[in-house]
PDB file of C-alpha atoms and ligand atoms in Angstrom:
ATOM      1  CA  MET A   1       0.147  -0.027  -0.127  1.00 91.00           C
ATOM      2  CA  LEU A   2       1.347   3.487  -1.023  1.00 94.00           C
ATOM      3  CA  LEU A   3       2.501   5.346   2.076  1.00 95.00           C
ATOM      4  CA  ILE A   4       4.168   8.542   1.179  1.00 96.00           C
ATOM      5  CA  GLN A   5       3.817  10.223  -2.288  1.00 97.00           C
ATOM      6  CA  THR A   6       5.172  13.203  -2.879  1.00 97.00           C
ATOM      7  CA  LYS A   7       4.945  15.340  -6.514  1.00 97.00           C
ATOM      8  CA  ASP A   8       7.534  17.774  -7.503  1.00 97.00           C
ATOM      9  CA  LEU A   9       8.494  19.013  -4.027  1.00 97.00           C
ATOM     10  CA  VAL A  10      10.584  21.967  -4.097  1.00 97.00           C
ATOM     11  CA  LYS A  11      11.992  23.730  -1.291  1.00 96.00           C
ATOM     12  CA  ALA A  12      13.760  26.636  -1.813  1.00 96.00           C
ATOM     13  CA  TYR A  13      15.692  29.379   0.685  1.00 94.00           C
ATOM     14  CA  GLY A  14      16.535  32.688  -0.007  1.00 89.00           C
ATOM     15  CA  GLU A  15      15.397  34.844  -3.005  1.00 86.00           C
ATOM     16  CA  GLY A  16      16.391  35.815  -6.477  1.00 84.00           C
ATOM     17  CA  VAL A  17      20.198  35.194  -7.275  1.00 86.00           C
ATOM     18  CA  GLN A  18      20.434  34.077  -3.654  1.00 89.00           C
ATOM     19  CA  GLU A  19      18.080  31.324  -4.139  1.00 91.00           C
ATOM     20  CA  VAL A  20      18.971  27.715  -3.236  1.00 92.00           C
ATOM     21  CA  ARG A  21      17.078  25.115  -4.132  1.00 95.00           C
ATOM     22  CA  ALA A  22      17.597  22.679  -1.549  1.00 97.00           C
ATOM     23  CA  LEU A  23      14.774  20.278  -2.866  1.00 97.00           C
ATOM     24  CA  ASP A  24      14.394  20.718  -7.072  1.00 96.00           C
ATOM     25  CA  GLY A  25      11.275  18.749  -7.809  1.00 96.00           C
ATOM     26  CA  VAL A  26      11.059  15.411  -5.705  1.00 97.00           C
ATOM     27  CA  SER A  27       8.803  12.761  -6.994  1.00 97.00           C
ATOM     28  CA  LEU A  28       8.789   9.384  -4.926  1.00 96.00           C
ATOM     29  CA  ASP A  29       6.673   6.739  -4.193  1.00 97.00           C
ATOM     30  CA  ILE A  30       7.230   4.911  -0.761  1.00 97.00           C
ATOM     31  CA  GLU A  31       5.105   1.839   0.099  1.00 96.00           C
ATOM     32  CA  GLN A  32       3.880   0.822   3.857  1.00 96.00           C
ATOM     33  CA  GLY A  33       6.602  -1.243   5.194  1.00 96.00           C
ATOM     34  CA  ASP A  34       9.585  -0.199   2.814  1.00 97.00           C
ATOM     35  CA  PHE A  35      13.228   0.255   4.533  1.00 98.00           C
ATOM     36  CA  VAL A  36      14.689   2.922   1.982  1.00 98.00           C
ATOM     37  CA  ALA A  37      18.087   4.361   2.339  1.00 97.00           C
ATOM     38  CA  ILE A  38      18.577   7.695   1.177  1.00 97.00           C
ATOM     39  CA  ILE A  39      21.930   8.610   0.199  1.00 97.00           C
ATOM     40  CA  GLY A  40      23.886  11.445  -1.272  1.00 95.00           C
ATOM     41  CA  ALA A  41      26.619  13.984  -0.655  1.00 94.00           C
ATOM     42  CA  SER A  42      26.651  16.642   2.190  1.00 94.00           C
ATOM     43  CA  GLY A  43      24.279  19.009   0.667  1.00 94.00           C
ATOM     44  CA  SER A  44      22.510  17.175  -1.297  1.00 96.00           C
ATOM     45  CA  GLY A  45      19.138  17.769   0.418  1.00 96.00           C
ATOM     46  CA  LYS A  46      18.878  14.705   2.726  1.00 96.00           C
ATOM     47  CA  SER A  47      18.209  16.447   5.848  1.00 96.00           C
ATOM     48  CA  THR A  48      15.938  18.685   3.741  1.00 96.00           C
ATOM     49  CA  PHE A  49      13.618  15.741   2.666  1.00 97.00           C
ATOM     50  CA  MET A  50      13.622  14.055   5.637  1.00 96.00           C
ATOM     51  CA  ASN A  51      12.427  17.255   7.515  1.00 94.00           C
ATOM     52  CA  MET A  52       9.564  17.303   4.590  1.00 94.00           C
ATOM     53  CA  ILE A  53       8.530  13.967   5.301  1.00 96.00           C
ATOM     54  CA  GLY A  54       8.601  14.039   8.761  1.00 94.00           C
ATOM     55  CA  CYS A  55       5.980  17.353   8.627  1.00 92.00           C
ATOM     56  CA  LEU A  56       8.429  19.417  10.221  1.00 90.00           C
ATOM     57  CA  ASP A  57       8.450  22.127   7.405  1.00 90.00           C
ATOM     58  CA  GLN A  58       6.154  22.662   4.431  1.00 92.00           C
ATOM     59  CA  PRO A  59       7.496  22.433   0.932  1.00 94.00           C
ATOM     60  CA  SER A  60       8.012  25.694  -1.315  1.00 95.00           C
ATOM     61  CA  SER A  61       5.534  24.070  -3.667  1.00 95.00           C
ATOM     62  CA  GLY A  62       4.566  20.368  -4.646  1.00 96.00           C
ATOM     63  CA  SER A  63       2.738  18.210  -2.837  1.00 96.00           C
ATOM     64  CA  TYR A  64       3.103  15.535  -0.077  1.00 96.00           C
ATOM     65  CA  ILE A  65       0.731  12.673   0.671  1.00 96.00           C
ATOM     66  CA  LEU A  66       1.312  10.731   3.858  1.00 95.00           C
ATOM     67  CA  GLY A  67      -1.419   8.042   4.375  1.00 92.00           C
ATOM     68  CA  GLY A  68      -3.925   9.231   2.382  1.00 91.00           C
ATOM     69  CA  GLN A  69      -3.876  12.870   3.656  1.00 92.00           C
ATOM     70  CA  LEU A  70      -2.632  15.969   1.932  1.00 94.00           C
ATOM     71  CA  VAL A  71       0.132  16.979   4.440  1.00 92.00           C
ATOM     72  CA  SER A  72       1.610  19.984   2.114  1.00 88.00           C
ATOM     73  CA  SER A  73      -2.166  21.740   2.858  1.00 88.00           C
ATOM     74  CA  LEU A  74      -2.117  21.375   6.625  1.00 90.00           C
ATOM     75  CA  THR A  75      -1.654  24.410   9.142  1.00 90.00           C
ATOM     76  CA  ALA A  76       1.547  23.932  11.567  1.00 88.00           C
ATOM     77  CA  ASP A  77      -0.963  22.701  14.327  1.00 87.00           C
ATOM     78  CA  GLU A  78      -2.687  19.875  12.252  1.00 88.00           C
ATOM     79  CA  LEU A  79       1.246  18.852  11.088  1.00 89.00           C
ATOM     80  CA  ALA A  80       2.444  18.818  14.641  1.00 87.00           C
ATOM     81  CA  MET A  81      -0.576  16.450  15.203  1.00 85.00           C
ATOM     82  CA  VAL A  82       0.275  14.085  12.157  1.00 87.00           C
ATOM     83  CA  ARG A  83       3.732  14.412  13.473  1.00 86.00           C
ATOM     84  CA  ASN A  84       3.327  13.143  16.870  1.00 82.00           C
ATOM     85  CA  GLN A  85       0.776   9.960  16.367  1.00 81.00           C
ATOM     86  CA  ARG A  86       2.707   8.550  13.251  1.00 85.00           C
ATOM     87  CA  ILE A  87       6.297   9.565  12.989  1.00 93.00           C
ATOM     88  CA  GLY A  88       9.363   8.773  14.993  1.00 93.00           C
ATOM     89  CA  PHE A  89      12.750  10.758  14.755  1.00 93.00           C
ATOM     90  CA  VAL A  90      16.250   9.823  15.285  1.00 93.00           C
ATOM     91  CA  PHE A  91      17.497  13.474  14.317  1.00 89.00           C
ATOM     92  CA  GLN A  92      20.242  15.329  15.807  1.00 77.00           C
ATOM     93  CA  GLN A  93      17.751  18.416  16.894  1.00 66.00           C
ATOM     94  CA  PHE A  94      15.337  15.702  18.131  1.00 71.00           C
ATOM     95  CA  ASN A  95      18.016  14.269  20.234  1.00 80.00           C
ATOM     96  CA  LEU A  96      17.604  13.492  23.829  1.00 88.00           C
ATOM     97  CA  VAL A  97      17.213  16.142  26.662  1.00 88.00           C
ATOM     98  CA  ASN A  98      20.703  15.830  28.398  1.00 90.00           C
ATOM     99  CA  ARG A  99      19.641  16.289  31.877  1.00 90.00           C
ATOM    100  CA  LEU A 100      16.713  14.195  31.945  1.00 91.00           C
ATOM    101  CA  PRO A 101      17.200  10.294  32.623  1.00 93.00           C
ATOM    102  CA  VAL A 102      17.400   8.321  29.645  1.00 95.00           C
ATOM    103  CA  ILE A 103      14.040   6.620  30.800  1.00 95.00           C
ATOM    104  CA  THR A 104      12.338  10.129  30.842  1.00 92.00           C
ATOM    105  CA  ASN A 105      13.615  10.786  27.321  1.00 93.00           C
ATOM    106  CA  VAL A 106      12.098   7.399  26.228  1.00 94.00           C
ATOM    107  CA  LEU A 107       8.618   8.574  27.858  1.00 91.00           C
ATOM    108  CA  ILE A 108       8.544  11.491  26.214  1.00 86.00           C
ATOM    109  CA  GLY A 109       7.267   9.438  23.236  1.00 85.00           C
ATOM    110  CA  LEU A 110       3.813   8.865  25.171  1.00 83.00           C
ATOM    111  CA  LEU A 111       3.496  12.710  25.893  1.00 77.00           C
ATOM    112  CA  TYR A 112       0.752  13.303  23.162  1.00 69.00           C
ATOM    113  CA  GLU A 113      -1.341  10.056  24.638  1.00 67.00           C
ATOM    114  CA  THR A 114      -1.082  11.495  28.159  1.00 63.00           C
ATOM    115  CA  PRO A 115      -3.412  14.213  29.622  1.00 60.00           C
ATOM    116  CA  TRP A 116      -1.501  17.579  29.325  1.00 59.00           C
ATOM    117  CA  TRP A 117      -1.268  18.298  33.594  1.00 60.00           C
ATOM    118  CA  ARG A 118       0.371  14.948  33.937  1.00 59.00           C
ATOM    119  CA  SER A 119       2.663  15.279  30.907  1.00 59.00           C
ATOM    120  CA  LEU A 120       3.437  19.010  32.780  1.00 62.00           C
ATOM    121  CA  PHE A 121       4.618  17.401  35.732  1.00 65.00           C
ATOM    122  CA  MET A 122       6.226  14.629  33.869  1.00 70.00           C
ATOM    123  CA  GLN A 123       4.056  11.939  35.688  1.00 76.00           C
ATOM    124  CA  PHE A 124       3.914   8.622  33.788  1.00 85.00           C
ATOM    125  CA  SER A 125       2.172   5.515  35.034  1.00 88.00           C
ATOM    126  CA  VAL A 126       3.605   2.384  36.142  1.00 91.00           C
ATOM    127  CA  GLU A 127       2.350   0.570  33.077  1.00 92.00           C
ATOM    128  CA  GLN A 128       4.088   3.560  31.041  1.00 91.00           C
ATOM    129  CA  ARG A 129       7.487   3.128  32.887  1.00 93.00           C
ATOM    130  CA  GLN A 130       7.113  -0.485  32.441  1.00 95.00           C
ATOM    131  CA  LYS A 131       6.742  -0.182  28.698  1.00 95.00           C
ATOM    132  CA  ALA A 132       9.594   2.316  28.483  1.00 96.00           C
ATOM    133  CA  LEU A 133      11.757  -0.427  30.562  1.00 97.00           C
ATOM    134  CA  GLU A 134      10.782  -2.906  27.808  1.00 96.00           C
ATOM    135  CA  ALA A 135      11.932  -1.031  25.108  1.00 96.00           C
ATOM    136  CA  LEU A 136      14.996   0.142  26.229  1.00 97.00           C
ATOM    137  CA  SER A 137      15.364  -3.934  26.854  1.00 96.00           C
ATOM    138  CA  SER A 138      14.671  -4.511  23.120  1.00 94.00           C
ATOM    139  CA  VAL A 139      17.412  -1.884  22.353  1.00 95.00           C
ATOM    140  CA  GLY A 140      19.598  -3.368  24.356  1.00 95.00           C
ATOM    141  CA  ILE A 141      20.432  -0.438  27.063  1.00 96.00           C
ATOM    142  CA  GLU A 142      18.041  -1.222  29.618  1.00 96.00           C
ATOM    143  CA  GLN A 143      20.991  -0.452  32.353  1.00 97.00           C
ATOM    144  CA  THR A 144      21.576   2.756  31.289  1.00 97.00           C
ATOM    145  CA  ALA A 145      17.469   3.848  32.230  1.00 97.00           C
ATOM    146  CA  TRP A 146      18.156   5.950  35.493  1.00 96.00           C
ATOM    147  CA  GLN A 147      21.782   7.598  34.036  1.00 96.00           C
ATOM    148  CA  ARG A 148      21.137  11.087  32.725  1.00 96.00           C
ATOM    149  CA  ALA A 149      21.105  11.135  28.828  1.00 94.00           C
ATOM    150  CA  ALA A 150      24.159  13.120  28.728  1.00 94.00           C
ATOM    151  CA  THR A 151      26.200   9.984  30.005  1.00 95.00           C
ATOM    152  CA  LEU A 152      25.321   7.883  27.178  1.00 94.00           C
ATOM    153  CA  SER A 153      27.771   7.264  24.431  1.00 92.00           C
ATOM    154  CA  GLY A 154      26.630   8.414  20.612  1.00 91.00           C
ATOM    155  CA  GLY A 155      25.572   4.679  19.812  1.00 92.00           C
ATOM    156  CA  GLN A 156      23.437   4.574  23.287  1.00 94.00           C
ATOM    157  CA  GLN A 157      21.892   7.854  22.557  1.00 93.00           C
ATOM    158  CA  GLN A 158      20.723   6.650  18.689  1.00 93.00           C
ATOM    159  CA  ARG A 159      19.525   3.243  20.668  1.00 94.00           C
ATOM    160  CA  ALA A 160      17.475   5.406  23.144  1.00 95.00           C
ATOM    161  CA  ALA A 161      15.434   7.559  20.555  1.00 95.00           C
ATOM    162  CA  LEU A 162      14.753   4.451  18.907  1.00 95.00           C
ATOM    163  CA  ALA A 163      13.413   2.991  22.205  1.00 95.00           C
ATOM    164  CA  ARG A 164      11.359   6.429  21.833  1.00 94.00           C
ATOM    165  CA  CYS A 165      10.054   5.326  18.774  1.00 94.00           C
ATOM    166  CA  LEU A 166       8.857   2.012  20.059  1.00 93.00           C
ATOM    167  CA  VAL A 167       6.776   3.430  22.916  1.00 93.00           C
ATOM    168  CA  GLN A 168       5.360   6.077  20.876  1.00 91.00           C
ATOM    169  CA  LYS A 169       4.521   3.364  18.223  1.00 91.00           C
ATOM    170  CA  ALA A 170       5.684   5.485  15.682  1.00 92.00           C
ATOM    171  CA  ARG A 171       4.471   4.008  12.042  1.00 93.00           C
ATOM    172  CA  VAL A 172       6.882   5.857  10.199  1.00 96.00           C
ATOM    173  CA  ILE A 173      10.674   5.998  11.447  1.00 96.00           C
ATOM    174  CA  LEU A 174      13.052   8.716  10.431  1.00 97.00           C
ATOM    175  CA  ALA A 175      16.361   8.538  10.862  1.00 97.00           C
ATOM    176  CA  ASP A 176      18.744  11.284   9.740  1.00 96.00           C
ATOM    177  CA  GLU A 177      22.359  10.129   9.388  1.00 95.00           C
ATOM    178  CA  PRO A 178      21.851   8.254  12.635  1.00 94.00           C
ATOM    179  CA  ILE A 179      25.582   6.188  12.051  1.00 94.00           C
ATOM    180  CA  ALA A 180      27.375   9.048  10.795  1.00 91.00           C
ATOM    181  CA  SER A 181      29.566   9.993  13.933  1.00 86.00           C
ATOM    182  CA  LEU A 182      29.660   6.189  15.251  1.00 91.00           C
ATOM    183  CA  ASP A 183      32.406   3.256  15.307  1.00 92.00           C
ATOM    184  CA  PRO A 184      31.502   0.367  12.684  1.00 93.00           C
ATOM    185  CA  GLU A 185      30.394  -1.886  15.474  1.00 92.00           C
ATOM    186  CA  SER A 186      28.028   0.725  17.129  1.00 92.00           C
ATOM    187  CA  SER A 187      26.921   1.362  13.504  1.00 94.00           C
ATOM    188  CA  ARG A 188      26.060  -1.705  12.795  1.00 94.00           C
ATOM    189  CA  LYS A 189      23.863  -2.696  16.033  1.00 94.00           C
ATOM    190  CA  VAL A 190      21.903   0.697  15.294  1.00 94.00           C
ATOM    191  CA  MET A 191      21.289  -0.456  11.501  1.00 96.00           C
ATOM    192  CA  ASP A 192      20.234  -3.734  12.759  1.00 96.00           C
ATOM    193  CA  LEU A 193      17.714  -2.116  15.143  1.00 95.00           C
ATOM    194  CA  LEU A 194      16.327  -0.130  12.223  1.00 96.00           C
ATOM    195  CA  GLN A 195      15.921  -3.277  10.186  1.00 97.00           C
ATOM    196  CA  GLN A 196      14.227  -5.193  13.026  1.00 95.00           C
ATOM    197  CA  MET A 197      11.933  -2.544  13.713  1.00 95.00           C
ATOM    198  CA  ASN A 198      10.859  -2.591   9.822  1.00 96.00           C
ATOM    199  CA  ARG A 199      10.542  -6.353   9.771  1.00 96.00           C
ATOM    200  CA  ASP A 200       9.018  -7.211  13.187  1.00 93.00           C
ATOM    201  CA  ASN A 201       6.867  -3.748  13.842  1.00 90.00           C
ATOM    202  CA  LYS A 202       6.181  -3.338  10.028  1.00 92.00           C
ATOM    203  CA  CYS A 203       7.420  -0.004  10.703  1.00 95.00           C
ATOM    204  CA  THR A 204       8.585   1.812   7.470  1.00 97.00           C
ATOM    205  CA  VAL A 205      11.764   3.134   7.684  1.00 98.00           C
ATOM    206  CA  LEU A 206      13.771   5.859   5.820  1.00 98.00           C
ATOM    207  CA  VAL A 207      17.334   6.071   6.751  1.00 98.00           C
ATOM    208  CA  SER A 208      19.888   8.930   5.526  1.00 97.00           C
ATOM    209  CA  LEU A 209      23.250   7.813   5.236  1.00 95.00           C
ATOM    210  CA  HIS A 210      26.502   8.583   3.547  1.00 87.00           C
ATOM    211  CA  GLN A 211      28.070   5.161   3.676  1.00 84.00           C
ATOM    212  CA  VAL A 212      26.884   3.438   0.851  1.00 90.00           C
ATOM    213  CA  GLU A 213      28.472   0.392   2.195  1.00 92.00           C
ATOM    214  CA  PHE A 214      25.299   0.355   4.769  1.00 94.00           C
ATOM    215  CA  ALA A 215      22.593   1.237   2.396  1.00 94.00           C
ATOM    216  CA  VAL A 216      23.662  -1.770   0.368  1.00 93.00           C
ATOM    217  CA  ARG A 217      24.064  -4.169   2.917  1.00 94.00           C
ATOM    218  CA  TYR A 218      20.745  -2.864   5.084  1.00 96.00           C
ATOM    219  CA  CYS A 219      18.009  -1.277   2.750  1.00 96.00           C
ATOM    220  CA  PRO A 220      16.227  -3.278  -0.178  1.00 94.00           C
ATOM    221  CA  ARG A 221      15.685   0.338  -1.447  1.00 96.00           C
ATOM    222  CA  THR A 222      18.160   3.300  -2.431  1.00 96.00           C
ATOM    223  CA  ILE A 223      17.249   6.683  -3.065  1.00 96.00           C
ATOM    224  CA  ALA A 224      20.051   8.914  -4.380  1.00 96.00           C
ATOM    225  CA  LEU A 225      19.858  12.681  -3.786  1.00 96.00           C
ATOM    226  CA  ASN A 226      22.039  15.183  -5.829  1.00 95.00           C
ATOM    227  CA  ALA A 227      21.561  18.951  -5.545  1.00 94.00           C
ATOM    228  CA  GLY A 228      18.066  18.477  -4.564  1.00 94.00           C
ATOM    229  CA  ARG A 229      17.030  16.083  -7.070  1.00 95.00           C
ATOM    230  CA  VAL A 230      16.429  12.486  -7.568  1.00 94.00           C
ATOM    231  CA  VAL A 231      19.415  10.759  -9.556  1.00 93.00           C
ATOM    232  CA  TYR A 232      18.754   6.991  -8.789  1.00 86.00           C
TER     233      TYR A 232
HETATM  234  P1  ADP B   1      22.263  17.323   3.319  1.00 89.63           P
HETATM  235  O1  ADP B   1      21.400  16.870   4.614  1.00 89.63           O
HETATM  236  O2  ADP B   1      22.213  16.343   2.045  1.00 89.63           O
HETATM  237  O3  ADP B   1      23.524  17.650   3.832  1.00 89.63           O
HETATM  238  P2  ADP B   1      20.529  19.822   3.533  1.00 89.63           P
HETATM  239  O4  ADP B   1      19.266  19.275   3.111  1.00 89.63           O
HETATM  240  O5  ADP B   1      21.071  19.708   5.027  1.00 89.63           O
HETATM  241  O6  ADP B   1      21.650  18.870   2.665  1.00 89.63           O
HETATM  242  O7  ADP B   1      20.815  20.930   2.655  1.00 89.63           O
HETATM  243  C1  ADP B   1      20.673  20.943   1.525  1.00 89.63           C
HETATM  244  C2  ADP B   1      21.074  22.433   0.845  1.00 89.63           C
HETATM  245  O8  ADP B   1      20.168  23.238   1.419  1.00 89.63           O
HETATM  246  C3  ADP B   1      22.385  22.752   1.005  1.00 89.63           C
HETATM  247  O9  ADP B   1      22.764  23.673  -0.196  1.00 89.63           O
HETATM  248  C4  ADP B   1      21.987  23.616   2.340  1.00 89.63           C
HETATM  249  O10 ADP B   1      23.117  24.573   2.419  1.00 89.63           O
HETATM  250  C5  ADP B   1      20.805  24.709   2.221  1.00 89.63           C
HETATM  251  N1  ADP B   1      19.839  24.738   3.030  1.00 89.63           N
HETATM  252  C6  ADP B   1      19.512  23.743   4.055  1.00 89.63           C
HETATM  253  N2  ADP B   1      19.113  24.244   4.962  1.00 89.63           N
HETATM  254  C7  ADP B   1      19.001  25.949   4.865  1.00 89.63           C
HETATM  255  C8  ADP B   1      18.330  27.016   5.738  1.00 89.63           C
HETATM  256  N3  ADP B   1      17.786  26.769   6.956  1.00 89.63           N
HETATM  257  N4  ADP B   1      18.484  28.194   5.100  1.00 89.63           N
HETATM  258  C9  ADP B   1      19.471  28.133   3.937  1.00 89.63           C
HETATM  259  N5  ADP B   1      19.693  27.168   3.333  1.00 89.63           N
HETATM  260  C10 ADP B   1      19.740  26.160   3.394  1.00 89.63           C
HETATM  261 MG1   MG B   2      21.914  16.370   6.431  1.00 89.63          MG
END
């Protein structure tokens, strides 16, 4: 089933001669349950594309349909709702809140289903805590639950972000260069987890990478960007 459909997606920054087209007419179909690598050199538009798909930003022109809903015409509030309910992020700018314990960071994935007055005080039920611990256990870092997030290694942080996606029950997982600063062993673990979430939880996974070897090894489908256009 078709999950994501973009048509002539353009994202331009600046005006006139200064204009940069970070995305320059991207038309793509992605099926539910796909595991797709987005590859391309630095500056090719990978993060911009992930931001659009993640409903973090609207395109300058073109259309984006997610699960039958025309996302590119939604207001900022509606966009936030789609984002919170369906999309899990493993993004630099959505990384963990350093001063909070790892488990709290994972529980943040539940905020949209927690009454506002409880989320205000970060009060979570015993069941919710249990779910968070299970998620941490399934990404292999349950022993870090009560540490502050700042104390985790890069690979552990990515895994905590994946645990947050699990408790959120995200249907789409977007990972923007999740292994860019990791050693080969940690990279493999993070990619294995993405693969597992795709296979076992039937999540649709989009992962941007600049290591082509990892894309080839893990992802059945690869989309290559160059200067904001799909080249492969
Ligand atoms: P990648 O993630 O592949 O490295 P990006 O999507 O971050 O590429 O950037 C694509 C292009 O868009 C680059 O030329 C970048 O300089 C430009 N760009 C991205 N974000 C902005 C922004 N907020 N303002 C101006 N230019 C931007
Ligand atoms: Mg980027």
